[in-house]
Amino acid sequence: MSQFIFDGLALALPLKIASLLFAISHVLLFWWVSKWLYQRNIFIKL
Amino acid sequence: MSQTRRFYALDVLRGLAIALMILVNTPGSWEHVYTPLLHAPWHGFTFADIVFPGFLFVVGAAMAFSMKQAPRSLATVQKILKRTALMFACGLFLNWFWLLEWDNLRIMGVLQRIALAYGVAALLVLYLPKVAVLPSALALVAMYFGLLQLGETPYELAGNWVRQVDLAVFGPAHLYKGFGMPFDPEGLISTVPSVFNVLIGYWVADSLQSRMPLVGIRWLAAVGAVLVSSAVLLSFVWPINKALWTGSYAFLAAGLLVWLLAVLVYLVDVRQLKQLTEPLRIYGTNPLFIYMLSFIWVWRWVVCCILNLQVKWFL
């Protein structure tokens, strides 16, 4: 799936921009996970 | 500036550190990365090199609030040691998860360094008077400078003392191998100056509590300037190097982070741009979990997609 996404981006964009957009998509993905946990008051701490 | 709001700015900084860590660690292809998002190969400093000290800085800053009422007791020490051990174990688990084998298990790593730096810094904060925190942080950096001089070639990859100690303590099989030879950028001895970054975070957050927003921002700007200037001067005798965590690197990263905190305090407290910073604050609410999840995700991506190796289980 990840390869598919990067390949798709690389088809349409210069490789460095595709690589950066791929990283930004991960930033957004994990932000969504953080928000999901936050909205349910789930805080995992040591 | 209320304590809540200042804490809010630190939460935003924590979230920013997490976001930048994921941005740096998950490029679509490691062969096509903008230079600022790559770590300096040896001497030098890039944008990516500020992320790790950022984690240490916010760990220290959080201590300024969490340890405010902590009594000097055995129970507090046990709590600190327990957190240190658990965090170290989490890092060790991630290293094991990378290869699923024990023979070449890397002992040190990012979480391990955060754990050890937290443990040492928390004990110093607990037992030292507040005025002694900053001098002790500087003393640790000075001590590390002395330790590094014990190496044959203090600032070279092969002959530095960090590597020699790690080879003697852990053995070559248990060190990071990404530098072409066994050398751990999160080595045992180089963890000493990283305590400085935790203690600076503590000292800054603690000092900031008694200053009103604009005074606080000016103070942060001045502290950042002193740290960055010191780093530049120090770099003439002690190269800026993340892998060795040299004093000049520790100072430069700390100074830039203090400036970044000043910007965040300005956005949160002066401009009241809470809507702009709220997504970052949310990012920082589960830092350890998100760090570990992203690490496991990257592992999956590297092993399954780039190296095209057969995975042992469940993916």
Coordinates of C-alpha atoms in Angstrom, one line a residue:
Chain A
M1 CA 0.0 0.0 0.0
S2 CA 2.8 2.4 1.0
Q3 CA 4.7 1.5 -2.2
F4 CA 1.6 2.0 -4.2
I5 CA 1.0 5.5 -2.8
F6 CA 4.6 6.5 -3.3
D7 CA 4.7 5.1 -6.9
G8 CA 1.4 7.0 -7.6
L9 CA 2.9 10.3 -6.3
A10 CA 6.2 9.7 -8.2
L11 CA 4.3 9.2 -11.4
A12 CA 2.8 12.7 -11.2
L13 CA 5.5 14.7 -9.3
P14 CA 9.3 15.1 -9.2
L15 CA 10.8 12.3 -6.9
K16 CA 11.8 14.6 -4.1
I17 CA 8.4 16.3 -3.9
A18 CA 6.7 12.9 -4.1
S19 CA 9.0 11.6 -1.2
L20 CA 8.2 14.7 0.9
L21 CA 4.4 14.4 0.2
F22 CA 4.6 10.8 1.2
A23 CA 6.2 11.8 4.5
I24 CA 3.6 14.5 5.1
S25 CA 0.9 11.9 4.5
H26 CA 2.3 9.9 7.4
V27 CA 2.4 13.0 9.6
L28 CA -1.3 13.4 8.8
L29 CA -2.0 9.7 9.4
F30 CA -0.4 9.7 12.8
W31 CA -2.1 13.0 13.7
W32 CA -5.4 11.4 13.0
V33 CA -4.4 8.5 15.3
S34 CA -3.5 11.0 18.0
K35 CA -6.8 12.8 17.6
W36 CA -8.7 9.6 17.7
L37 CA -7.1 8.7 21.0
Y38 CA -7.4 12.2 22.4
Q39 CA -11.1 12.4 21.6
R40 CA -11.6 9.2 23.6
N41 CA -9.5 10.4 26.5
I42 CA -7.0 7.7 25.9
F43 CA -3.6 8.7 27.2
I44 CA -0.9 6.1 27.3
K45 CA 1.8 7.1 29.7
L46 CA 4.5 5.4 31.7
Chain B
M1 CA 0.7 34.4 31.3
S2 CA -1.0 31.6 33.2
Q3 CA 0.8 28.4 34.0
T4 CA -1.9 26.5 31.9
R5 CA -1.1 28.5 28.8
R6 CA 2.7 28.2 29.2
F7 CA 2.2 24.5 29.6
Y8 CA 0.1 24.6 26.5
A9 CA 3.0 26.1 24.5
L10 CA 5.2 23.2 25.8
D11 CA 2.5 20.7 24.7
V12 CA 2.6 22.3 21.3
L13 CA 6.4 22.0 21.2
R14 CA 6.1 18.3 22.1
G15 CA 3.6 17.8 19.3
L16 CA 5.8 19.6 16.8
A17 CA 8.7 17.4 17.8
I18 CA 6.6 14.2 17.1
A19 CA 5.4 15.6 13.8
L20 CA 8.9 16.5 12.7
M21 CA 10.2 13.1 13.8
I22 CA 7.6 11.4 11.6
L23 CA 8.4 13.8 8.7
V24 CA 12.1 13.0 8.9
N25 CA 11.7 9.2 9.4
T26 CA 9.2 8.4 6.7
P27 CA 10.3 9.7 3.3
G28 CA 8.8 7.9 0.3
S29 CA 12.4 7.1 -0.8
W30 CA 15.6 7.6 1.1
E31 CA 17.3 8.3 -2.2
H32 CA 15.1 11.3 -2.8
V33 CA 15.1 13.4 0.3
Y34 CA 15.6 17.1 0.6
T35 CA 18.9 17.7 2.4
P36 CA 17.5 19.5 5.4
L37 CA 15.5 16.4 6.2
L38 CA 18.6 14.2 6.4
H39 CA 20.9 14.2 9.4
A40 CA 24.3 15.6 8.9
P41 CA 26.6 12.7 7.9
W42 CA 29.2 13.5 10.6
H43 CA 30.1 17.1 11.5
G44 CA 27.5 19.7 10.8
F45 CA 23.9 20.5 11.5
T46 CA 20.7 20.1 9.5
F47 CA 17.0 20.8 10.2
A48 CA 16.5 17.1 11.0
D49 CA 19.2 17.3 13.8
I50 CA 16.9 19.4 16.0
V51 CA 14.2 16.8 16.4
F52 CA 15.9 14.5 19.0
P53 CA 17.1 17.3 21.3
G54 CA 13.5 18.6 21.0
F55 CA 12.2 15.4 22.7
L56 CA 14.8 15.8 25.4
F57 CA 13.9 19.5 25.9
V58 CA 10.2 18.8 26.3
V59 CA 10.9 15.9 28.7
G60 CA 12.9 18.4 30.9
A61 CA 10.2 21.1 30.5
A62 CA 7.5 18.7 31.6
M63 CA 9.6 17.9 34.7
A64 CA 9.3 21.5 35.8
F65 CA 5.6 20.9 36.4
S66 CA 5.5 17.2 37.3
M67 CA 8.3 17.4 39.9
K68 CA 7.2 20.6 41.4
Q69 CA 5.6 19.0 44.4
A70 CA 7.6 15.7 44.3
P71 CA 9.0 14.9 47.8
R72 CA 12.6 13.8 48.3
S73 CA 11.7 10.3 49.2
L74 CA 12.4 6.7 48.3
A75 CA 9.0 6.4 46.6
T76 CA 9.9 9.3 44.2
V77 CA 13.2 7.7 43.4
Q78 CA 11.5 4.4 42.8
K79 CA 9.0 6.1 40.5
I80 CA 11.8 7.7 38.5
L81 CA 13.8 4.5 38.2
K82 CA 10.6 2.6 37.2
R83 CA 9.8 5.1 34.4
T84 CA 13.5 5.0 33.3
A85 CA 13.5 1.2 33.1
L86 CA 10.1 1.0 31.3
M87 CA 11.1 3.5 28.7
F88 CA 14.5 1.8 28.2
A89 CA 12.6 -1.5 27.8
C90 CA 10.3 0.0 25.2
G91 CA 13.3 1.1 23.2
L92 CA 14.9 -2.3 23.6
F93 CA 11.7 -3.9 22.4
L94 CA 11.7 -1.7 19.3
N95 CA 15.3 -2.7 18.5
W96 CA 14.3 -6.3 18.9
F97 CA 11.2 -5.8 16.7
W98 CA 13.5 -4.5 13.9
L99 CA 15.3 -7.8 13.4
L100 CA 13.5 -10.3 15.6
E101 CA 16.7 -11.7 16.9
W102 CA 18.9 -11.5 20.1
D103 CA 22.4 -12.1 18.7
N104 CA 22.7 -8.7 17.1
L105 CA 20.3 -6.8 19.3
R106 CA 21.2 -3.1 19.5
I107 CA 21.2 -2.1 23.1
M108 CA 21.1 1.6 22.9
G109 CA 18.7 3.8 20.8
V110 CA 16.6 6.9 20.9
L111 CA 14.1 5.8 23.6
Q112 CA 17.0 4.3 25.7
R113 CA 18.8 7.6 25.6
I114 CA 15.7 9.6 26.5
A115 CA 15.2 7.1 29.4
L116 CA 18.7 7.5 30.8
A117 CA 18.8 11.2 30.3
Y118 CA 15.4 11.5 32.0
G119 CA 16.5 9.3 34.9
V120 CA 19.7 11.2 35.6
A121 CA 18.1 14.6 35.1
A122 CA 15.1 13.8 37.3
L123 CA 17.4 12.7 40.2
L124 CA 19.5 15.8 39.8
V125 CA 16.4 18.0 39.9
L126 CA 15.1 16.1 42.9
Y127 CA 18.2 16.4 45.0
L128 CA 19.9 19.6 43.9
P129 CA 18.8 23.0 44.8
K130 CA 17.3 24.9 41.9
V131 CA 20.2 27.3 41.5
A132 CA 22.5 24.3 41.0
V133 CA 20.6 22.8 38.1
L134 CA 22.1 24.9 35.4
P135 CA 25.7 24.7 36.7
S136 CA 25.4 21.0 36.9
A137 CA 24.1 20.8 33.3
L138 CA 27.2 22.8 32.2
A139 CA 29.4 20.6 34.3
L140 CA 28.2 17.5 32.6
V141 CA 29.0 19.0 29.2
A142 CA 32.5 20.0 30.4
M143 CA 33.0 16.5 31.9
Y144 CA 32.0 15.0 28.5
F145 CA 34.6 17.2 26.7
G146 CA 37.2 15.7 29.0
L147 CA 36.0 12.2 28.5
L148 CA 36.2 12.6 24.7
Q149 CA 39.8 13.6 24.9
L150 CA 40.6 10.1 26.0
G151 CA 40.0 8.8 22.5
E152 CA 42.9 8.4 20.0
T153 CA 41.1 10.7 17.6
P154 CA 38.4 12.4 19.7
Y155 CA 36.2 13.6 16.8
E156 CA 36.8 10.9 14.2
L157 CA 34.5 7.9 13.6
A158 CA 36.9 5.1 14.3
G159 CA 38.9 6.4 17.2
N160 CA 36.5 8.3 19.3
W161 CA 36.1 7.3 23.0
V162 CA 32.3 6.9 22.7
R163 CA 32.8 4.0 20.3
Q164 CA 35.6 2.5 22.3
V165 CA 33.5 2.4 25.5
D166 CA 30.5 1.0 23.6
L167 CA 32.6 -1.7 22.0
A168 CA 34.0 -2.6 25.4
V169 CA 30.6 -2.6 27.2
F170 CA 28.2 -3.9 24.6
G171 CA 30.5 -5.5 21.9
P172 CA 30.4 -4.8 18.2
A173 CA 27.4 -7.0 17.5
H174 CA 25.1 -4.9 19.8
L175 CA 26.0 -1.5 18.2
Y176 CA 24.3 0.5 15.4
K177 CA 26.0 -0.4 12.1
G178 CA 24.7 2.4 9.8
F179 CA 28.1 4.3 9.8
G180 CA 29.9 1.5 8.0
M181 CA 31.4 0.2 11.2
P182 CA 30.0 -0.5 14.6
F183 CA 29.3 2.9 16.2
D184 CA 26.3 3.9 18.1
P185 CA 25.1 7.5 17.6
E186 CA 23.1 7.0 20.9
G187 CA 26.2 5.7 22.7
L188 CA 26.5 5.2 26.5
I189 CA 29.1 8.0 27.1
S190 CA 27.5 10.4 24.6
T191 CA 24.3 10.2 26.7
V192 CA 26.1 12.3 29.3
P193 CA 25.8 15.6 27.4
S194 CA 22.2 14.8 26.4
V195 CA 21.3 15.2 30.1
F196 CA 22.2 18.9 29.5
N197 CA 19.3 19.2 27.0
V198 CA 16.8 17.7 29.5
L199 CA 18.1 20.0 32.2
I200 CA 17.9 23.1 29.9
G201 CA 14.3 22.2 29.2
Y202 CA 13.6 22.0 32.9
W203 CA 15.5 25.2 33.7
V204 CA 13.8 27.2 30.9
A205 CA 10.2 26.0 31.8
D206 CA 10.8 26.6 35.5
S207 CA 12.2 30.1 34.9
L208 CA 9.5 31.0 32.5
Q209 CA 6.7 30.4 35.0
S210 CA 7.5 33.7 36.9
R211 CA 7.7 35.9 33.8
M212 CA 4.8 37.6 32.0
P213 CA 4.3 36.8 28.2
L214 CA 6.3 39.6 26.6
V215 CA 9.0 39.6 29.3
G216 CA 9.1 35.8 29.0
I217 CA 9.5 36.0 25.2
R218 CA 12.4 38.5 25.5
W219 CA 14.0 36.4 28.1
L220 CA 13.7 33.3 25.9
A221 CA 15.2 35.2 23.0
A222 CA 18.1 36.3 25.1
V223 CA 18.7 32.8 26.5
G224 CA 18.5 31.3 22.9
A225 CA 21.0 33.9 21.7
V226 CA 23.5 33.1 24.5
L227 CA 23.2 29.4 23.7
V228 CA 23.5 29.7 20.0
S229 CA 26.5 32.2 20.3
S230 CA 28.1 29.8 22.8
A231 CA 27.6 27.0 20.3
V232 CA 29.2 29.0 17.5
L233 CA 32.2 29.9 19.6
L234 CA 32.5 26.4 21.0
S235 CA 32.4 24.9 17.5
F236 CA 35.9 26.3 16.8
V237 CA 37.4 23.8 19.3
W238 CA 34.6 21.3 19.4
P239 CA 32.9 20.5 16.1
I240 CA 29.1 20.4 15.9
N241 CA 28.3 16.7 15.7
K242 CA 25.0 15.0 16.4
A243 CA 26.4 11.4 16.4
L244 CA 28.9 12.4 19.1
W245 CA 26.4 14.8 20.8
T246 CA 29.2 17.3 21.2
G247 CA 28.8 20.3 23.5
S248 CA 28.5 22.7 20.5
Y249 CA 25.7 20.5 19.1
A250 CA 23.9 20.4 22.4
F251 CA 24.1 24.1 22.8
L252 CA 23.0 24.9 19.3
A253 CA 20.0 22.6 19.4
A254 CA 19.0 23.9 22.9
G255 CA 19.3 27.5 21.7
L256 CA 17.2 26.9 18.6
L257 CA 14.6 25.1 20.7
V258 CA 14.4 28.0 23.1
W259 CA 13.8 30.4 20.2
L260 CA 11.2 28.0 18.9
L261 CA 9.5 28.0 22.3
A262 CA 9.6 31.8 22.3
V263 CA 7.7 31.8 19.0
L264 CA 5.1 29.3 20.3
V265 CA 4.6 31.4 23.5
Y266 CA 4.1 34.4 21.3
L267 CA 1.5 32.6 19.1
V268 CA -0.3 31.0 22.1
D269 CA -0.1 33.8 24.8
V270 CA 0.2 37.0 22.8
R271 CA -1.6 36.4 19.6
Q272 CA -4.0 33.8 21.1
L273 CA -3.8 31.7 17.9
K274 CA -5.0 28.6 19.7
Q275 CA -6.8 27.2 16.6
L276 CA -3.5 27.2 14.8
T277 CA -1.6 25.4 17.5
E278 CA -4.3 23.0 18.7
P279 CA -3.5 20.3 16.2
L280 CA 0.1 20.2 17.3
R281 CA -1.0 20.1 21.0
I282 CA -3.2 17.0 20.2
Y283 CA -0.2 15.4 18.5
G284 CA 1.8 15.7 21.7
T285 CA -0.8 14.1 24.0
N286 CA 0.4 10.5 23.4
P287 CA 4.0 10.9 22.5
L288 CA 5.4 7.6 23.5
F289 CA 2.6 5.6 21.8
I290 CA 2.8 7.6 18.6
Y291 CA 6.6 7.3 18.5
M292 CA 6.4 3.5 18.9
L293 CA 3.5 3.1 16.5
S294 CA 5.3 5.1 13.8
F295 CA 8.5 3.2 14.4
I296 CA 6.7 -0.1 13.9
W297 CA 5.0 1.3 10.8
V298 CA 8.4 2.4 9.4
W299 CA 9.8 -1.0 10.1
R300 CA 6.9 -2.6 8.1
W301 CA 7.5 -0.1 5.3
V302 CA 11.3 -0.7 5.1
V303 CA 11.2 -4.5 5.5
C304 CA 8.2 -5.3 3.4
C305 CA 8.4 -2.7 0.6
I306 CA 12.0 -1.6 0.2
L307 CA 14.1 -4.6 1.1
N308 CA 11.4 -7.0 -0.1
L309 CA 12.3 -9.5 2.6
Q310 CA 10.2 -12.3 3.7
V311 CA 8.6 -11.3 7.0
K312 CA 8.6 -13.8 9.8
W313 CA 5.2 -13.2 11.1
F314 CA 1.9 -11.4 11.0
L315 CA 2.5 -8.7 8.4

